[in-house]
Each structure stands twice: as structure tokens, then as C-alpha cells.
Amino acid sequence: MVSRRGLLGGVAAVATAVLSGCGVERRRLVAATEEAATGVEGVTDVALEMRDGANFERLLHGTVSLAATDRATGLAGFDEAMRAIVTVIHSELEDQEARSLRVGGITGVLDGGEELTPMELDPDMSIPNPRLDRVTAGSFYEKYGLS
């Protein structure tokens, strides 16, 4: 017969192992996306982090700092940085997990402080009322030629 205390301890141990594994996977993904975006010409700094949203969806958010001061050049650099980020997500995660990862919280910041959002990059949003919190990596697949 298994005691309740022993059973609860076993469940806690398994939960800890699973959650710590997720933490390592998340840190690896964040590091890979930051490295890819940092390699884009005109990107001066990348600071991303992964967290869980209110409905247990996964969110990748943070900033991509750009050397550009004008909006057109900044948008082009931010677009290339997002291409690099979404491509890493596509290659590192299983298809459904990659497509559903929310990336609307990634902001491009021009040298003068102006902020750019992923919505300005015209992601494919097949919903009637697009919002930043609904922008997923999959929203960019067609734009960036991923499948």
C-alpha cells in the first residue's frame, strides 16, 4: 500500500523534473532567438524572455534595439530580426507549438526611442480583430516562406 504522503512526494518530484526541463528548453530557445536576431545587420541589442500567459499560452516578448533612426530603415531591420526569430522558433519547436508561440510582445526600438510592433510588419492574421496579444510565430510563416 502506498501512503498519501509518499504518493504526493512522487508527484511533486515528477512535476519538478518536468518543469525544470521546460525551463532549460525555454532558456535554450531564448538564447537561440537572441543570437539569431543579434546577427542581423542594424540590430544593436536583443533582450527576450519567455513566459506563460493567462491562458497557459507561451509568450516570447522583449525588445530588439536597432541602430536606425528613421522609421523605414528601422522597419526593414526589425522585419529581418523577426524573420530570424521566427525561423529559429520554426526549426527548434514542434510544428503546433512553434505556430502557436505568441510573439506579438516583441518590440523593435529605433535609436531615437520610437517603438515598432510586429503588427506593423503585416503578419497574416486570419481573425477579424487582430491584436498584438494574438500575433503568433505562425502568423509570419507565409510572409517568411516557412511551412
PDB file of C-alpha atoms in Angstrom:
ATOM      1  CA  MET A   1       0.000   0.000   0.000  1.00  0.00           C
ATOM      2  CA  VAL A   2       1.284   3.450  -0.944  1.00  0.00           C
ATOM      3  CA  SER A   3       0.926   6.259   1.553  1.00  0.00           C
ATOM      4  CA  ARG A   4      -0.615   9.536   0.509  1.00  0.00           C
ATOM      5  CA  ARG A   5       2.480  11.411   1.619  1.00  0.00           C
ATOM      6  CA  GLY A   6       4.713   9.158  -0.476  1.00  0.00           C
ATOM      7  CA  LEU A   7       2.438   9.472  -3.484  1.00  0.00           C
ATOM      8  CA  LEU A   8       2.324  13.271  -3.189  1.00  0.00           C
ATOM      9  CA  GLY A   9       6.110  13.380  -2.865  1.00  0.00           C
ATOM     10  CA  GLY A  10       6.443  11.321  -6.050  1.00  0.00           C
ATOM     11  CA  VAL A  11       4.039  13.576  -7.924  1.00  0.00           C
ATOM     12  CA  ALA A  12       5.941  16.647  -6.725  1.00  0.00           C
ATOM     13  CA  ALA A  13       9.253  15.129  -7.850  1.00  0.00           C
ATOM     14  CA  VAL A  14       7.905  14.353 -11.314  1.00  0.00           C
ATOM     15  CA  ALA A  15       6.378  17.837 -11.631  1.00  0.00           C
ATOM     16  CA  THR A  16       9.680  19.435 -10.605  1.00  0.00           C
ATOM     17  CA  ALA A  17      11.607  17.382 -13.163  1.00  0.00           C
ATOM     18  CA  VAL A  18       9.178  18.237 -15.954  1.00  0.00           C
ATOM     19  CA  LEU A  19       9.067  21.939 -15.111  1.00  0.00           C
ATOM     20  CA  SER A  20      12.832  22.259 -14.755  1.00  0.00           C
ATOM     21  CA  GLY A  21      13.262  20.571 -18.132  1.00  0.00           C
ATOM     22  CA  CYS A  22      10.883  23.124 -19.639  1.00  0.00           C
ATOM     23  CA  GLY A  23      12.973  25.896 -18.106  1.00  0.00           C
ATOM     24  CA  VAL A  24      16.131  24.605 -19.753  1.00  0.00           C
ATOM     25  CA  GLU A  25      14.341  24.252 -23.108  1.00  0.00           C
ATOM     26  CA  ARG A  26      12.949  27.772 -22.797  1.00  0.00           C
ATOM     27  CA  ARG A  27      16.352  29.263 -21.970  1.00  0.00           C
ATOM     28  CA  ARG A  28      17.863  27.468 -24.971  1.00  0.00           C
ATOM     29  CA  LEU A  29      15.147  28.791 -27.278  1.00  0.00           C
ATOM     30  CA  VAL A  30      15.504  32.338 -25.941  1.00  0.00           C
ATOM     31  CA  ALA A  31      19.292  32.196 -26.349  1.00  0.00           C
ATOM     32  CA  ALA A  32      18.977  30.872 -29.921  1.00  0.00           C
ATOM     33  CA  THR A  33      16.437  33.527 -30.935  1.00  0.00           C
ATOM     34  CA  GLU A  34      18.511  36.309 -29.362  1.00  0.00           C
ATOM     35  CA  GLU A  35      21.648  35.082 -31.136  1.00  0.00           C
ATOM     36  CA  ALA A  36      19.863  34.892 -34.494  1.00  0.00           C
ATOM     37  CA  ALA A  37      18.386  38.389 -34.172  1.00  0.00           C
ATOM     38  CA  THR A  38      21.677  39.867 -32.957  1.00  0.00           C
ATOM     39  CA  GLY A  39      23.292  38.616 -36.166  1.00  0.00           C
ATOM     40  CA  VAL A  40      21.006  40.808 -38.273  1.00  0.00           C
ATOM     41  CA  GLU A  41      22.658  43.941 -39.679  1.00  0.00           C
ATOM     42  CA  GLY A  42      21.496  47.043 -37.831  1.00  0.00           C
ATOM     43  CA  VAL A  43      20.486  45.232 -34.636  1.00  0.00           C
ATOM     44  CA  THR A  44      22.441  46.557 -31.657  1.00  0.00           C
ATOM     45  CA  ASP A  45      20.883  44.551 -28.817  1.00  0.00           C
ATOM     46  CA  VAL A  46      18.255  41.875 -28.213  1.00  0.00           C
ATOM     47  CA  ALA A  47      16.623  41.146 -24.860  1.00  0.00           C
ATOM     48  CA  LEU A  48      13.932  38.464 -24.990  1.00  0.00           C
ATOM     49  CA  GLU A  49      12.236  36.309 -22.389  1.00  0.00           C
ATOM     50  CA  MET A  50       9.691  33.518 -22.398  1.00  0.00           C
ATOM     51  CA  ARG A  51       6.753  33.269 -20.045  1.00  0.00           C
ATOM     52  CA  ASP A  52       3.303  31.744 -19.784  1.00  0.00           C
ATOM     53  CA  GLY A  53       0.232  33.853 -20.495  1.00  0.00           C
ATOM     54  CA  ALA A  54      -3.022  33.937 -18.572  1.00  0.00           C
ATOM     55  CA  ASN A  55      -4.460  31.023 -20.553  1.00  0.00           C
ATOM     56  CA  PHE A  56      -1.264  28.928 -20.387  1.00  0.00           C
ATOM     57  CA  GLU A  57      -0.157  30.032 -23.846  1.00  0.00           C
ATOM     58  CA  ARG A  58       3.562  30.613 -24.268  1.00  0.00           C
ATOM     59  CA  LEU A  59       4.776  34.146 -24.917  1.00  0.00           C
ATOM     60  CA  LEU A  60       8.107  35.331 -26.268  1.00  0.00           C
ATOM     61  CA  HIS A  61       8.480  39.052 -25.611  1.00  0.00           C
ATOM     62  CA  GLY A  62      11.120  41.709 -25.220  1.00  0.00           C
ATOM     63  CA  THR A  63      12.989  44.249 -27.311  1.00  0.00           C
ATOM     64  CA  VAL A  64      15.094  44.349 -30.439  1.00  0.00           C
ATOM     65  CA  SER A  65      17.181  47.535 -30.370  1.00  0.00           C
ATOM     66  CA  LEU A  66      18.017  48.974 -33.771  1.00  0.00           C
ATOM     67  CA  ALA A  67      20.735  51.390 -34.886  1.00  0.00           C
ATOM     68  CA  ALA A  68      18.346  53.059 -37.343  1.00  0.00           C
ATOM     69  CA  THR A  69      16.871  56.444 -36.571  1.00  0.00           C
ATOM     70  CA  ASP A  70      14.398  56.607 -39.452  1.00  0.00           C
ATOM     71  CA  ARG A  71      11.236  54.534 -39.486  1.00  0.00           C
ATOM     72  CA  ALA A  72      11.642  52.910 -42.940  1.00  0.00           C
ATOM     73  CA  THR A  73      15.149  51.611 -42.220  1.00  0.00           C
ATOM     74  CA  GLY A  74      14.058  50.533 -38.740  1.00  0.00           C
ATOM     75  CA  LEU A  75      11.068  48.597 -40.079  1.00  0.00           C
ATOM     76  CA  ALA A  76      13.321  46.793 -42.569  1.00  0.00           C
ATOM     77  CA  GLY A  77      15.779  45.847 -39.802  1.00  0.00           C
ATOM     78  CA  PHE A  78      13.003  44.812 -37.425  1.00  0.00           C
ATOM     79  CA  ASP A  79      11.449  42.698 -40.189  1.00  0.00           C
ATOM     80  CA  GLU A  80      14.752  40.877 -40.726  1.00  0.00           C
ATOM     81  CA  ALA A  81      15.174  40.376 -36.972  1.00  0.00           C
ATOM     82  CA  MET A  82      11.645  38.934 -36.728  1.00  0.00           C
ATOM     83  CA  ARG A  83      12.415  36.678 -39.712  1.00  0.00           C
ATOM     84  CA  ALA A  84      15.459  35.363 -37.825  1.00  0.00           C
ATOM     85  CA  ILE A  85      13.469  34.872 -34.611  1.00  0.00           C
ATOM     86  CA  VAL A  86      10.521  33.125 -36.277  1.00  0.00           C
ATOM     87  CA  THR A  87      12.863  30.904 -38.317  1.00  0.00           C
ATOM     88  CA  VAL A  88      14.590  29.721 -35.134  1.00  0.00           C
ATOM     89  CA  ILE A  89      11.215  29.066 -33.481  1.00  0.00           C
ATOM     90  CA  HIS A  90      10.147  27.097 -36.572  1.00  0.00           C
ATOM     91  CA  SER A  91      13.288  24.964 -36.545  1.00  0.00           C
ATOM     92  CA  GLU A  92      13.549  24.412 -32.776  1.00  0.00           C
ATOM     93  CA  LEU A  93       9.976  23.575 -31.754  1.00  0.00           C
ATOM     94  CA  GLU A  94       7.430  21.034 -32.886  1.00  0.00           C
ATOM     95  CA  ASP A  95       5.092  22.425 -35.536  1.00  0.00           C
ATOM     96  CA  GLN A  96       1.982  23.158 -33.442  1.00  0.00           C
ATOM     97  CA  GLU A  97       3.992  24.530 -30.529  1.00  0.00           C
ATOM     98  CA  ALA A  98       6.033  26.749 -32.872  1.00  0.00           C
ATOM     99  CA  ARG A  99       2.993  28.053 -34.738  1.00  0.00           C
ATOM    100  CA  SER A 100       1.139  28.918 -31.526  1.00  0.00           C
ATOM    101  CA  LEU A 101       4.032  30.668 -29.740  1.00  0.00           C
ATOM    102  CA  ARG A 102       2.918  34.271 -29.285  1.00  0.00           C
ATOM    103  CA  VAL A 103       5.453  36.830 -30.496  1.00  0.00           C
ATOM    104  CA  GLY A 104       3.337  39.994 -30.525  1.00  0.00           C
ATOM    105  CA  GLY A 105       5.147  41.258 -27.436  1.00  0.00           C
ATOM    106  CA  ILE A 106       8.452  41.668 -29.266  1.00  0.00           C
ATOM    107  CA  THR A 107       9.094  45.354 -29.849  1.00  0.00           C
ATOM    108  CA  GLY A 108      11.601  46.964 -32.174  1.00  0.00           C
ATOM    109  CA  VAL A 109      13.143  50.115 -30.718  1.00  0.00           C
ATOM    110  CA  LEU A 110      14.735  52.691 -33.008  1.00  0.00           C
ATOM    111  CA  ASP A 111      17.821  54.609 -31.899  1.00  0.00           C
ATOM    112  CA  GLY A 112      15.644  57.666 -31.162  1.00  0.00           C
ATOM    113  CA  GLY A 113      13.314  55.631 -28.919  1.00  0.00           C
ATOM    114  CA  GLU A 114      10.389  55.105 -31.316  1.00  0.00           C
ATOM    115  CA  GLU A 115       8.831  51.650 -30.890  1.00  0.00           C
ATOM    116  CA  LEU A 116       7.754  49.280 -33.659  1.00  0.00           C
ATOM    117  CA  THR A 117       5.377  46.358 -33.192  1.00  0.00           C
ATOM    118  CA  PRO A 118       5.005  43.080 -35.096  1.00  0.00           C
ATOM    119  CA  MET A 119       1.621  44.294 -36.381  1.00  0.00           C
ATOM    120  CA  GLU A 120       3.481  46.913 -38.420  1.00  0.00           C
ATOM    121  CA  LEU A 121       5.211  44.051 -40.266  1.00  0.00           C
ATOM    122  CA  ASP A 122       1.839  42.927 -41.601  1.00  0.00           C
ATOM    123  CA  PRO A 123       1.606  39.360 -40.277  1.00  0.00           C
ATOM    124  CA  ASP A 124      -1.037  37.088 -41.785  1.00  0.00           C
ATOM    125  CA  MET A 125      -3.823  37.428 -39.236  1.00  0.00           C
ATOM    126  CA  SER A 126      -6.914  35.456 -40.196  1.00  0.00           C
ATOM    127  CA  ILE A 127      -9.035  36.903 -37.416  1.00  0.00           C
ATOM    128  CA  PRO A 128     -11.492  39.811 -37.673  1.00  0.00           C
ATOM    129  CA  ASN A 129      -9.926  41.935 -34.922  1.00  0.00           C
ATOM    130  CA  PRO A 130      -6.139  41.477 -34.919  1.00  0.00           C
ATOM    131  CA  ARG A 131      -4.363  42.381 -31.684  1.00  0.00           C
ATOM    132  CA  LEU A 132      -0.741  42.182 -30.592  1.00  0.00           C
ATOM    133  CA  ASP A 133      -1.500  39.535 -27.974  1.00  0.00           C
ATOM    134  CA  ARG A 134      -2.802  37.259 -30.749  1.00  0.00           C
ATOM    135  CA  VAL A 135       0.214  37.520 -33.052  1.00  0.00           C
ATOM    136  CA  THR A 136       1.883  34.101 -33.180  1.00  0.00           C
ATOM    137  CA  ALA A 137       5.028  32.871 -34.878  1.00  0.00           C
ATOM    138  CA  GLY A 138       2.706  31.022 -37.279  1.00  0.00           C
ATOM    139  CA  SER A 139       1.263  34.392 -38.336  1.00  0.00           C
ATOM    140  CA  PHE A 140       4.576  35.052 -40.091  1.00  0.00           C
ATOM    141  CA  TYR A 141       5.077  31.654 -41.753  1.00  0.00           C
ATOM    142  CA  GLU A 142       3.653  32.664 -45.114  1.00  0.00           C
ATOM    143  CA  LYS A 143       5.456  36.023 -45.115  1.00  0.00           C
ATOM    144  CA  TYR A 144       8.808  34.367 -44.384  1.00  0.00           C
ATOM    145  CA  GLY A 145       8.271  31.308 -46.596  1.00  0.00           C
ATOM    146  CA  LEU A 146       8.020  28.753 -43.795  1.00  0.00           C
ATOM    147  CA  SER A 147       5.700  25.766 -43.766  1.00  0.00           C
TER     148      SER A 147
END
